[in-house]
Short mmCIF file of N, CA and C in Angstrom, two decimals:
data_model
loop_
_atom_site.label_atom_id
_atom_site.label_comp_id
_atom_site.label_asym_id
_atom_site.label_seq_id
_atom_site.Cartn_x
_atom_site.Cartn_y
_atom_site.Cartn_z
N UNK A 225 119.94 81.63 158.11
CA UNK A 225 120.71 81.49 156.88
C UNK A 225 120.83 80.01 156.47
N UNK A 226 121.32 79.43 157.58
CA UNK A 226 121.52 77.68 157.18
C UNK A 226 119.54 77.14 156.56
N UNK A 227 118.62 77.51 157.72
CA UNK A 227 117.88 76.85 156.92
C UNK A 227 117.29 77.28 155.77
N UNK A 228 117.56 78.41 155.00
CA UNK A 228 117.25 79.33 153.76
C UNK A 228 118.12 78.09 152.89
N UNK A 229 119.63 77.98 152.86
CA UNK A 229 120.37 77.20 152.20
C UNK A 229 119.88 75.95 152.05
N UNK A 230 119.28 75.39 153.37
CA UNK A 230 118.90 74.27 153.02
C UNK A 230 117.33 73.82 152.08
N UNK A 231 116.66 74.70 151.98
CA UNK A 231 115.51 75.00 151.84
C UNK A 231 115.54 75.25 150.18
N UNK A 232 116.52 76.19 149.69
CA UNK A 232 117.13 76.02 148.36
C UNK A 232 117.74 75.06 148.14
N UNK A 233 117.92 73.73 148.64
CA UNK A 233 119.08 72.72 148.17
C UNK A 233 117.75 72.11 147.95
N UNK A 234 116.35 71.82 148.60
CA UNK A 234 115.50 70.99 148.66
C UNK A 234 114.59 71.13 147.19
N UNK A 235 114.58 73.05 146.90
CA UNK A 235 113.58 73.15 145.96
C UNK A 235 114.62 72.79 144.57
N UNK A 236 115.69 73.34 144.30
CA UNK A 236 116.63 72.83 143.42
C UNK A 236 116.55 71.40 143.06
N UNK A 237 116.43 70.38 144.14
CA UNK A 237 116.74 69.32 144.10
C UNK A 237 115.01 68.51 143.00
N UNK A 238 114.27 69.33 143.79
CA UNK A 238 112.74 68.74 143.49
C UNK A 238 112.51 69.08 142.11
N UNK A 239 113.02 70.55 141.63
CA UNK A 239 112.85 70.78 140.57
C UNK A 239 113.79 69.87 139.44
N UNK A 240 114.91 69.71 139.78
CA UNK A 240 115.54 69.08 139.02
C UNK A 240 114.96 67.52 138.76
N UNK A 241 114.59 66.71 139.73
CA UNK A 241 113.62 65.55 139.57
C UNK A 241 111.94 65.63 138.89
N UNK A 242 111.83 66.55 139.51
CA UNK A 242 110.26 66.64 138.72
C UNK A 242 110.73 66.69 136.81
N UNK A 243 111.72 67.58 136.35
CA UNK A 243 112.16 67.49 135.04
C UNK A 243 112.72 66.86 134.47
N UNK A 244 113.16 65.08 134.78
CA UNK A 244 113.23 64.19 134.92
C UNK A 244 115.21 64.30 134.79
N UNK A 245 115.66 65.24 135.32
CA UNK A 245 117.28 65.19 135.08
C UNK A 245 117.86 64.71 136.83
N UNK A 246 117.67 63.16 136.40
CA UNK A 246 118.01 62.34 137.71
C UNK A 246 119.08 62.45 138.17
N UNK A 247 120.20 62.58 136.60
CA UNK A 247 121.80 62.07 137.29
C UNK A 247 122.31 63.47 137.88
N UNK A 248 121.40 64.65 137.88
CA UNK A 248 121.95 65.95 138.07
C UNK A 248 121.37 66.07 139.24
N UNK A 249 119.74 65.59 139.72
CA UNK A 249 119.70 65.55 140.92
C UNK A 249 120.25 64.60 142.31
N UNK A 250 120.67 62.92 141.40
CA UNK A 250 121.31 62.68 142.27
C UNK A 250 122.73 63.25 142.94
N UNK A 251 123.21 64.04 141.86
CA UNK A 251 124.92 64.30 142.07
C UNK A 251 124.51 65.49 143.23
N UNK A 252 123.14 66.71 142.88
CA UNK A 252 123.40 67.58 143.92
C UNK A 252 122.83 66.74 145.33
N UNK A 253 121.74 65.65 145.33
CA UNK A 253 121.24 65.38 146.67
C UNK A 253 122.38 65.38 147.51
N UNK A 254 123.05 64.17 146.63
CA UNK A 254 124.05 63.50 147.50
C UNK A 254 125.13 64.38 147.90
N UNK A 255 125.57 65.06 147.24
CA UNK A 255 126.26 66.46 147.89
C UNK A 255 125.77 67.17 148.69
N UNK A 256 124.60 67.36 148.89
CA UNK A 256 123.93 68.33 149.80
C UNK A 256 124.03 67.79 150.96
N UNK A 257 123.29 66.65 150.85
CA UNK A 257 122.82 66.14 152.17
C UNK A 257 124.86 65.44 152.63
N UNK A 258 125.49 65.24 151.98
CA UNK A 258 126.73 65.32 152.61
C UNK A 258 127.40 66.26 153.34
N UNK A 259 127.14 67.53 152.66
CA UNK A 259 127.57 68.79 153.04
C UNK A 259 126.84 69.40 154.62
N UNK A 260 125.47 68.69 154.51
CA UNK A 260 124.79 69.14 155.71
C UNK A 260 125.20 67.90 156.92
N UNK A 261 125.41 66.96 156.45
CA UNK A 261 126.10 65.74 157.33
C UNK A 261 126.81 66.65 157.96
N UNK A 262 128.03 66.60 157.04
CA UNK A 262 129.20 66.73 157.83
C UNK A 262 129.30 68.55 158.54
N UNK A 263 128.89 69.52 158.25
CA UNK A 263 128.27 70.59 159.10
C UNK A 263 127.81 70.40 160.28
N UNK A 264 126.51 69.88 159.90
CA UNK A 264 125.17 69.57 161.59
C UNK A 264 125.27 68.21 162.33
N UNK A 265 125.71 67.52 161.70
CA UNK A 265 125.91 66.29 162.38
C UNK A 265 126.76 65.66 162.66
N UNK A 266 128.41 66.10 162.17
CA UNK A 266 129.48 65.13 161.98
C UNK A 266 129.71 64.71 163.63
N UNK A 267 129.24 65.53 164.67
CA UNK A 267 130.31 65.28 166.32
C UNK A 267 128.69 63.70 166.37
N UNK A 268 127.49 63.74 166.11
CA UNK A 268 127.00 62.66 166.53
C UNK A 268 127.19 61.87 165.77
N UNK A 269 127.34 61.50 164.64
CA UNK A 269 128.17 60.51 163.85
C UNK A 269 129.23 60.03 164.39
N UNK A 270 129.73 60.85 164.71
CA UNK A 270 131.28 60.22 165.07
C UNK A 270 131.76 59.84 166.16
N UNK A 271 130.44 60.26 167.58
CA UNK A 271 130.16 59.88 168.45
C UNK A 271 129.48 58.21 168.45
N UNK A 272 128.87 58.40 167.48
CA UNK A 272 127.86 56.62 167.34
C UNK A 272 129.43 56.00 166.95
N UNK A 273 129.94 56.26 165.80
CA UNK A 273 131.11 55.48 165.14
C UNK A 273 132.35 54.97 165.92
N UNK A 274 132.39 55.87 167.06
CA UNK A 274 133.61 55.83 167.59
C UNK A 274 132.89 54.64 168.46
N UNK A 275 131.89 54.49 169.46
CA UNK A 275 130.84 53.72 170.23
C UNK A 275 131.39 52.34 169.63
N UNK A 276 130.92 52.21 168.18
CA UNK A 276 131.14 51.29 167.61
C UNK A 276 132.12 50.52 167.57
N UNK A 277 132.94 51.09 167.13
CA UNK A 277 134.43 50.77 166.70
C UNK A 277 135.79 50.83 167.63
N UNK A 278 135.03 51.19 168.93
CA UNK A 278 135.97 51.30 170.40
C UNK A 278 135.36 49.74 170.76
N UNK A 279 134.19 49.78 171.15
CA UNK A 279 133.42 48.44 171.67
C UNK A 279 134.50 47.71 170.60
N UNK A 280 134.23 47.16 169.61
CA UNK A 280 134.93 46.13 168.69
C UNK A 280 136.37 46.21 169.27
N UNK A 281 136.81 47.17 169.17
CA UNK A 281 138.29 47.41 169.21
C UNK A 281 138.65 46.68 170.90
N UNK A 282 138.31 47.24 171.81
CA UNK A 282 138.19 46.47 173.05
C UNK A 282 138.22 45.13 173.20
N UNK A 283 137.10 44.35 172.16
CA UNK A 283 137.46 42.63 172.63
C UNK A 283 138.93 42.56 172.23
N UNK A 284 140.20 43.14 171.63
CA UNK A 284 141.01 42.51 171.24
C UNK A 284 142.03 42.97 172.60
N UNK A 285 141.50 43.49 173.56
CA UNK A 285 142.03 44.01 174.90
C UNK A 285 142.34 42.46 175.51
N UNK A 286 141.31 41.46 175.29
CA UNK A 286 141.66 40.53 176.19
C UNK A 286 142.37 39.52 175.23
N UNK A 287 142.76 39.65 174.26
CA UNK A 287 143.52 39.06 173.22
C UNK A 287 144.95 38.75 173.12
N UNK A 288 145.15 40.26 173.05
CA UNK A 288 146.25 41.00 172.99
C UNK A 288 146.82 41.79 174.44
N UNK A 289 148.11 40.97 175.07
CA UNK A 289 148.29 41.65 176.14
C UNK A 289 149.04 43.13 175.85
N UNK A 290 149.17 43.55 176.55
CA UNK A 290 149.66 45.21 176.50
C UNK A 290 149.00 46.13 175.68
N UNK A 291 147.64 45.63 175.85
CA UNK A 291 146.90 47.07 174.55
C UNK A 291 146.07 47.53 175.55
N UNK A 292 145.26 48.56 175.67
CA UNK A 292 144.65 49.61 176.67
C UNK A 292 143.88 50.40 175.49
N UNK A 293 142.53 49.71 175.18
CA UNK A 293 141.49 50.64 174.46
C UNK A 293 140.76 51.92 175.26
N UNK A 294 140.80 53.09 174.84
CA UNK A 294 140.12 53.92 175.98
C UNK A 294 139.24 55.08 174.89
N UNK A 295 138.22 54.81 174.86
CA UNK A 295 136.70 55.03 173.76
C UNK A 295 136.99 56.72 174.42
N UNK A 296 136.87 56.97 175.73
CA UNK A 296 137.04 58.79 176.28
C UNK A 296 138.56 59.30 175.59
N UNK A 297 138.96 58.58 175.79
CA UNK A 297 140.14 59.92 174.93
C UNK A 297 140.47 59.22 173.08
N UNK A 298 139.42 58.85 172.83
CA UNK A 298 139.75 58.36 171.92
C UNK A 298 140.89 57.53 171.29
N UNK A 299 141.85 56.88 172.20
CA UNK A 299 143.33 56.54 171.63
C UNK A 299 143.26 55.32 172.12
N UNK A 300 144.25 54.41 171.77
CA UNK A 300 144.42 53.14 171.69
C UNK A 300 145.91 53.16 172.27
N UNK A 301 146.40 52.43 173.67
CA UNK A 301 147.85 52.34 173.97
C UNK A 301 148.33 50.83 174.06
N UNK A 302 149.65 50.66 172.82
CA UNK A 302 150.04 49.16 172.80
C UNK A 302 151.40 49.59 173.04
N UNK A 303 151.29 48.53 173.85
CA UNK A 303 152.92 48.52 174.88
C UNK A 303 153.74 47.57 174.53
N UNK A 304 154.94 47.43 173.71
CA UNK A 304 156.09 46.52 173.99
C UNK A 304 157.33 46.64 174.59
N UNK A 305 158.17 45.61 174.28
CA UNK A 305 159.26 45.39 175.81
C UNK A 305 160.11 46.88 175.04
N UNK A 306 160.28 47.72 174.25
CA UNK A 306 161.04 48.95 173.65
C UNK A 306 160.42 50.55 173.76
N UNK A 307 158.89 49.75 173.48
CA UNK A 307 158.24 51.23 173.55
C UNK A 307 156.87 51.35 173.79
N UNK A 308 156.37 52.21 174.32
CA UNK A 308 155.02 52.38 174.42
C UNK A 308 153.89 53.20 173.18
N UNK A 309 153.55 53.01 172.74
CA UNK A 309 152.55 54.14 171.69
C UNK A 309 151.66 54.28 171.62
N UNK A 310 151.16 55.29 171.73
CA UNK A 310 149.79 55.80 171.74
C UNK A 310 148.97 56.70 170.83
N UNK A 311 147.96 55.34 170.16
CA UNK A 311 147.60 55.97 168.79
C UNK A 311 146.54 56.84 169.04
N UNK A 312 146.21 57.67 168.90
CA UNK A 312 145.29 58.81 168.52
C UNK A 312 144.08 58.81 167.33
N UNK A 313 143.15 58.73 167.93
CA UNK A 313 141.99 58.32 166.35
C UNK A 313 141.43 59.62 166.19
N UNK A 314 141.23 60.10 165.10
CA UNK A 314 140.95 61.95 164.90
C UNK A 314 139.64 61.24 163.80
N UNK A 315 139.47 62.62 164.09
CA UNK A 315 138.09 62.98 162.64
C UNK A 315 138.26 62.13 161.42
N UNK A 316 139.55 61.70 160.99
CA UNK A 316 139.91 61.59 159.67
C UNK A 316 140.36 60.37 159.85
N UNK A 317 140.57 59.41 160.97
CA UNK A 317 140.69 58.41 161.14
C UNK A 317 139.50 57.52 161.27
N UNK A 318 138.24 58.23 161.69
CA UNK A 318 137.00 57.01 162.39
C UNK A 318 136.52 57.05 161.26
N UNK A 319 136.26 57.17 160.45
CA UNK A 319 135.56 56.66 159.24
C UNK A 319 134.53 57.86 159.14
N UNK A 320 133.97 58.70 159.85
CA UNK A 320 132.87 59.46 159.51
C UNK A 320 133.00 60.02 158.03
N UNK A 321 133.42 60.47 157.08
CA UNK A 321 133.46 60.86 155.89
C UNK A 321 133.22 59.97 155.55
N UNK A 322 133.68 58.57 155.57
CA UNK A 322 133.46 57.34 154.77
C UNK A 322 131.55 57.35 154.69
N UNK A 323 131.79 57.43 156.03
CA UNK A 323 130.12 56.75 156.25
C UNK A 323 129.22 57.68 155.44
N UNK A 324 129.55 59.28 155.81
CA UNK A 324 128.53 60.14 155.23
C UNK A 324 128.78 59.84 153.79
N UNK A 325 129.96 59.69 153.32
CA UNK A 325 129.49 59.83 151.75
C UNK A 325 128.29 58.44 151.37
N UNK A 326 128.68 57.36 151.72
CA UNK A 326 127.94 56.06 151.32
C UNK A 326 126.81 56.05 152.12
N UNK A 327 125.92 56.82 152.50
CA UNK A 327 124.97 57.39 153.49
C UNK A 327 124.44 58.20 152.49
N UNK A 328 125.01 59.25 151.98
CA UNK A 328 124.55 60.20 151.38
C UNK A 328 124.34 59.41 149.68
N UNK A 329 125.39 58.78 149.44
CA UNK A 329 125.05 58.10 148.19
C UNK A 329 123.92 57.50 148.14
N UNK A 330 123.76 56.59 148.71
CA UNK A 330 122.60 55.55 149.08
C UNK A 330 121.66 56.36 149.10
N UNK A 331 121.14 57.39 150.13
CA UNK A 331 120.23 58.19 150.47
C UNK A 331 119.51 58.16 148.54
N UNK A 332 120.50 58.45 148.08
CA UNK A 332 120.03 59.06 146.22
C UNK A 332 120.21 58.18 145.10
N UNK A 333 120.21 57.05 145.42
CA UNK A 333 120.84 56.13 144.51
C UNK A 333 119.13 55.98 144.24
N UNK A 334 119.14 55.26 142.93
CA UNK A 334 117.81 54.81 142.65
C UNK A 334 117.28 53.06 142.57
N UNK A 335 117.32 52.73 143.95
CA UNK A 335 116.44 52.11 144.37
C UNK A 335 114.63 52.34 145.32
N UNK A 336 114.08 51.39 144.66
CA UNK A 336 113.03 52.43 144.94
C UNK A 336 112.70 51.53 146.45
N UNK A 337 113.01 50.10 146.52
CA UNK A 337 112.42 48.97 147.32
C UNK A 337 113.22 49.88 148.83
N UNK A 338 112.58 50.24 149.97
CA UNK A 338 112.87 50.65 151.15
C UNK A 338 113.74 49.74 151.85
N UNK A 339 113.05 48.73 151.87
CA UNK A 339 113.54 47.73 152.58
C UNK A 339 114.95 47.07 152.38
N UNK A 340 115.21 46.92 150.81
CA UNK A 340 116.34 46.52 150.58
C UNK A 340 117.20 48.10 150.50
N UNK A 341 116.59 49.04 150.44
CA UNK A 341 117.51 50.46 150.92
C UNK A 341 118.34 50.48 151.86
N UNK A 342 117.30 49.98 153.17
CA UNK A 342 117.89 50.31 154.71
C UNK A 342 118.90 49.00 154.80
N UNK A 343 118.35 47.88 154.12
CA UNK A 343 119.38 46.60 154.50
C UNK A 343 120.99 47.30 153.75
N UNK A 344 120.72 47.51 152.85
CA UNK A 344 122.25 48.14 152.29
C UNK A 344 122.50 49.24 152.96
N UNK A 345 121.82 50.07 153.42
CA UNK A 345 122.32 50.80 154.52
C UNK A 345 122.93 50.97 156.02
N UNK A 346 122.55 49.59 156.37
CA UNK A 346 122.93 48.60 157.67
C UNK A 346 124.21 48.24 157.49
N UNK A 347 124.20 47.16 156.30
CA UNK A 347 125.59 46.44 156.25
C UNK A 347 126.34 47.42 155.62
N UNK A 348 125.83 48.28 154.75
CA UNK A 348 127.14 49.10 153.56
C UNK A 348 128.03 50.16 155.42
N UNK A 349 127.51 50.63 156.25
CA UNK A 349 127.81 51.23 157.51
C UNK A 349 128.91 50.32 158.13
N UNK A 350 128.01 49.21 158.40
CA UNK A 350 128.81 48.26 158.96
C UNK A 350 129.63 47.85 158.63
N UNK A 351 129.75 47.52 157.37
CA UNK A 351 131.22 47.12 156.51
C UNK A 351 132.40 48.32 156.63
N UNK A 352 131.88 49.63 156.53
CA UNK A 352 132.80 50.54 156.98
C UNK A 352 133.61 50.82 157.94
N UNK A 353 132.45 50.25 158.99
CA UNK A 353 132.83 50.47 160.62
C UNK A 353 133.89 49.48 160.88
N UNK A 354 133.58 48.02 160.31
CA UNK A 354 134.48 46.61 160.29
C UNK A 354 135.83 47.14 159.55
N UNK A 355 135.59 47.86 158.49
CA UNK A 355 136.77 47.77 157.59
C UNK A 355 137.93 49.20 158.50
N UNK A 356 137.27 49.66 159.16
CA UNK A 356 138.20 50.76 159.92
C UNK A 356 139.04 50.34 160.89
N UNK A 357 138.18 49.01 161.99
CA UNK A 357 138.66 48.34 163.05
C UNK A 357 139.71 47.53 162.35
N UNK A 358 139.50 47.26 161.36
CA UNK A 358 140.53 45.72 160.79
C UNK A 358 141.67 46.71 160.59
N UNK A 359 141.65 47.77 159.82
CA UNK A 359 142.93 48.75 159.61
C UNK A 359 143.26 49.07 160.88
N UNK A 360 142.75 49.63 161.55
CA UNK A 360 143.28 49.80 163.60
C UNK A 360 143.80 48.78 164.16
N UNK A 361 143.13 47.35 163.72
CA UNK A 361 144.07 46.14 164.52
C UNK A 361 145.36 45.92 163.58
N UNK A 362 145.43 46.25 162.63
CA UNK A 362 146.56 45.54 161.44
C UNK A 362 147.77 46.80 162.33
N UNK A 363 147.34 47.91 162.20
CA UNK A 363 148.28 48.72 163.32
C UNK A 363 148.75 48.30 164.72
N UNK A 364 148.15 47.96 165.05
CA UNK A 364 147.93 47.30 166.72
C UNK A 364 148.90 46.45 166.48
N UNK A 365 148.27 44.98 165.79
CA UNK A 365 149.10 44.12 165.43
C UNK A 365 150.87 43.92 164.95
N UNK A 366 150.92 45.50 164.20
CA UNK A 366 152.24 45.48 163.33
C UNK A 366 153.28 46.50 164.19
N UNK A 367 152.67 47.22 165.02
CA UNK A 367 153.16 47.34 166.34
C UNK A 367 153.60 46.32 167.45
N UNK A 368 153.14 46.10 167.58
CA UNK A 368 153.43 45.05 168.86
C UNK A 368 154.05 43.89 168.11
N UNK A 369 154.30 43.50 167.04
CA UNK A 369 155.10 42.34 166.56
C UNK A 369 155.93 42.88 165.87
N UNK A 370 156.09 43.59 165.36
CA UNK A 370 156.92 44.30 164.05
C UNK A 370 157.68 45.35 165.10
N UNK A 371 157.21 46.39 165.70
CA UNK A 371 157.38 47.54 166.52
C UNK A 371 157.44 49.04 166.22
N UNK A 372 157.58 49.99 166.41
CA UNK A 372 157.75 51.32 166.02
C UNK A 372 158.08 51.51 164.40
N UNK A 373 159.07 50.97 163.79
CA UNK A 373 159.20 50.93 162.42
C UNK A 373 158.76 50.90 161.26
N UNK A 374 158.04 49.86 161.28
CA UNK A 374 156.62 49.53 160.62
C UNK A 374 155.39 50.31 160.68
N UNK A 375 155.17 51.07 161.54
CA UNK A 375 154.01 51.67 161.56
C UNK A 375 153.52 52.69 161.03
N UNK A 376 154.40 53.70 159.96
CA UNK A 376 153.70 54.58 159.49
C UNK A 376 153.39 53.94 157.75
N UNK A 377 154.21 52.88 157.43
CA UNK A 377 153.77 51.74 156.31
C UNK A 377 152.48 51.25 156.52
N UNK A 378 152.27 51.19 157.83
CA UNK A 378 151.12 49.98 157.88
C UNK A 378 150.31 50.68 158.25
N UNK A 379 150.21 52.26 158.73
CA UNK A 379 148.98 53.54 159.06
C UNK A 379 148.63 53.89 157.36
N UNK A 380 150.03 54.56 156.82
CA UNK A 380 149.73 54.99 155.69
C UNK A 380 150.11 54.39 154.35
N UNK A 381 150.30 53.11 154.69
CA UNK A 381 149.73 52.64 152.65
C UNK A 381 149.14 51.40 153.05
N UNK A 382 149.45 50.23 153.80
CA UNK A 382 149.07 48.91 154.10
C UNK A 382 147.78 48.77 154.69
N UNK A 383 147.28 49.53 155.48
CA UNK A 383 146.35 49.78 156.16
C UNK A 383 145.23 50.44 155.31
N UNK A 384 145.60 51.34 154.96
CA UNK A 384 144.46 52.28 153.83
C UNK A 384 144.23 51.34 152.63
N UNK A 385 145.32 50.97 151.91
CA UNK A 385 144.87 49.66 151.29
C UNK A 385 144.02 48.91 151.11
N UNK A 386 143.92 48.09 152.18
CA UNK A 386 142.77 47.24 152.52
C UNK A 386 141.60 47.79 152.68
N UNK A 387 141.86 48.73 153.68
CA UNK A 387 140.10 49.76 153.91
C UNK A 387 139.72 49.90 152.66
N UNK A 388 140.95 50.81 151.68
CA UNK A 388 139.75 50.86 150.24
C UNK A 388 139.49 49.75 149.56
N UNK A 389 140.01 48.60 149.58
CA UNK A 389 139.38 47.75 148.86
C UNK A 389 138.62 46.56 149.37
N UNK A 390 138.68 46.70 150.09
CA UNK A 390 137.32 46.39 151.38
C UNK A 390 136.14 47.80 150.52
N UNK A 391 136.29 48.41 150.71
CA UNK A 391 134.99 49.98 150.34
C UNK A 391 134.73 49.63 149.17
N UNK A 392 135.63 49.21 147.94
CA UNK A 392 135.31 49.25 146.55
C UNK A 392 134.78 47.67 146.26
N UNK A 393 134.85 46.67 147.34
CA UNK A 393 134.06 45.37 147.04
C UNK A 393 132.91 45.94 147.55
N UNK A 394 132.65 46.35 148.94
CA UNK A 394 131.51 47.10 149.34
C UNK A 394 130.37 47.40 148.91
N UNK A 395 130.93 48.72 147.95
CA UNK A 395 130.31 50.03 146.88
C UNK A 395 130.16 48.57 145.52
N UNK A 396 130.49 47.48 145.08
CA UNK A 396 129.83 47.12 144.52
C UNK A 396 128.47 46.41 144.91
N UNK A 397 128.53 45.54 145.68
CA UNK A 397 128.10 44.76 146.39
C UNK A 397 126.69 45.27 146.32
N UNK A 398 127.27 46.59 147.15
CA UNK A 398 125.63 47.04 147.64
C UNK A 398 124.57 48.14 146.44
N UNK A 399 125.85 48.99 145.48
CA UNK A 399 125.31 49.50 144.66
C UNK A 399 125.24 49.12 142.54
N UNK A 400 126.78 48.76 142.66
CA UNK A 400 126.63 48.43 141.37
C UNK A 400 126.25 46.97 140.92
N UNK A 401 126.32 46.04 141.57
CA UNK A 401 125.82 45.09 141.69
C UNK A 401 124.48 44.85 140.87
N UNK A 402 123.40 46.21 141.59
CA UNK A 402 121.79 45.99 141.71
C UNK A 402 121.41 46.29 140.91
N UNK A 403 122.45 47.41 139.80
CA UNK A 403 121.94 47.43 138.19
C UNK A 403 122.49 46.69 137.01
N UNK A 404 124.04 45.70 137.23
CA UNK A 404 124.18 44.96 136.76
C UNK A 404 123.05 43.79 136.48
N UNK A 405 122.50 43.23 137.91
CA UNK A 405 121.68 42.14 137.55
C UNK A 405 120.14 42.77 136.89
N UNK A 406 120.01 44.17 137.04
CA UNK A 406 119.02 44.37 136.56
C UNK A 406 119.16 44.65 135.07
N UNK A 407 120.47 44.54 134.52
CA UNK A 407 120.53 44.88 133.38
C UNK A 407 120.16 43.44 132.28
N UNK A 408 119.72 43.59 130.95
CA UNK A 408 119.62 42.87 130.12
C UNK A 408 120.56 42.35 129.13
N UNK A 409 121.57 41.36 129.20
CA UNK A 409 122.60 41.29 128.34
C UNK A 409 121.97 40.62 127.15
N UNK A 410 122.04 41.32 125.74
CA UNK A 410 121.13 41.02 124.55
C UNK A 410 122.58 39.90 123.73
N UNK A 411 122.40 39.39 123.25
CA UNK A 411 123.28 38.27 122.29
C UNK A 411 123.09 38.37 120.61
#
């Protein structure tokens, strides 16, 4: 059944490009191949991501006394002289949605040059992966100096904050950027 579905997402997709209706095939690629991301692939995604973003997260182990990064149970424990806490990183915390969508975008965006594809595909990842750790340490951080109080401010608006606008300098950077300069401003 899955590969019938997928097999119709492919001829849909071809047909719609061969008839030159791009913005209709990019909107379904990039949905598709998101949809099949996050289905067939989301536990190794998020297996590489977490790899990632535990390693990073770790150098600040020898930084920061009382923090305990541990990549197997996924959680992060920062200890002060009041309380101990132990953050929990879930599905919806490591960035994997982030990544698949700007993965899947990219995948369909219309650049044709490969090379400068995969380079925006390198850093546009990486910037994600960076921009997740910086929101995890700003927690870390506002914990252990601030303490228990602060922290669902700085999980849920201070923190997300930055990630998105970290994502929306990003998403220009790497995509709108490349048709701005390709565009012709007439006088």
């Amino acid at each position: 059944m899955v590969i019938i579905v997928i097999c119709i997402w492919i001829f849909i997709y071809y047909r719609l490009k061969s008839n030159s209706l791009n913005t209709l095939a990019f909107i379904l690629g990039s949905f598709g191949l998101f949809t099949i991301g996050i289905f067939f692939f989301r536990d190794i995604i998020e297996e590489i991501i977490m790899k990632v973003q535990f390693g990073i997260l770790s150098l600040f182990e020898n930084v920061i006394t009382d923090l305990d990064v541990f990549y197997q149970n996924s959680s992060i424990i920062v200890r002060t002289p009041k309380i101990i806490k132990n953050i929990l990183i879930n599905y919806e915390c490591s960035g994997v949605i982030e990544v698949l969508v700007f993965t899947s975008i990219l995948i369909f965006y219309p650049i044709k040059d490969f090379k400068a594809k995969t380079i925006k595909f390198v850093l546009g990842n990486f910037t994600i992966m960076l921009a997740n750790v910086l929101r995890m340490a700003l927690m870390i951080i506002a914990l252990k100096y601030f303490g228990d109080r602060v922290f669902d401010f700085v999980h849920l608006i201070l923190g997300k904050l930055l990630f998105y606008i970290i994502m929306i300098c990003m998403y220009y950077f790497t995509l709108s950027k490349f048709h701005i300069n390709k565009c012709k401003v007439v006088e």
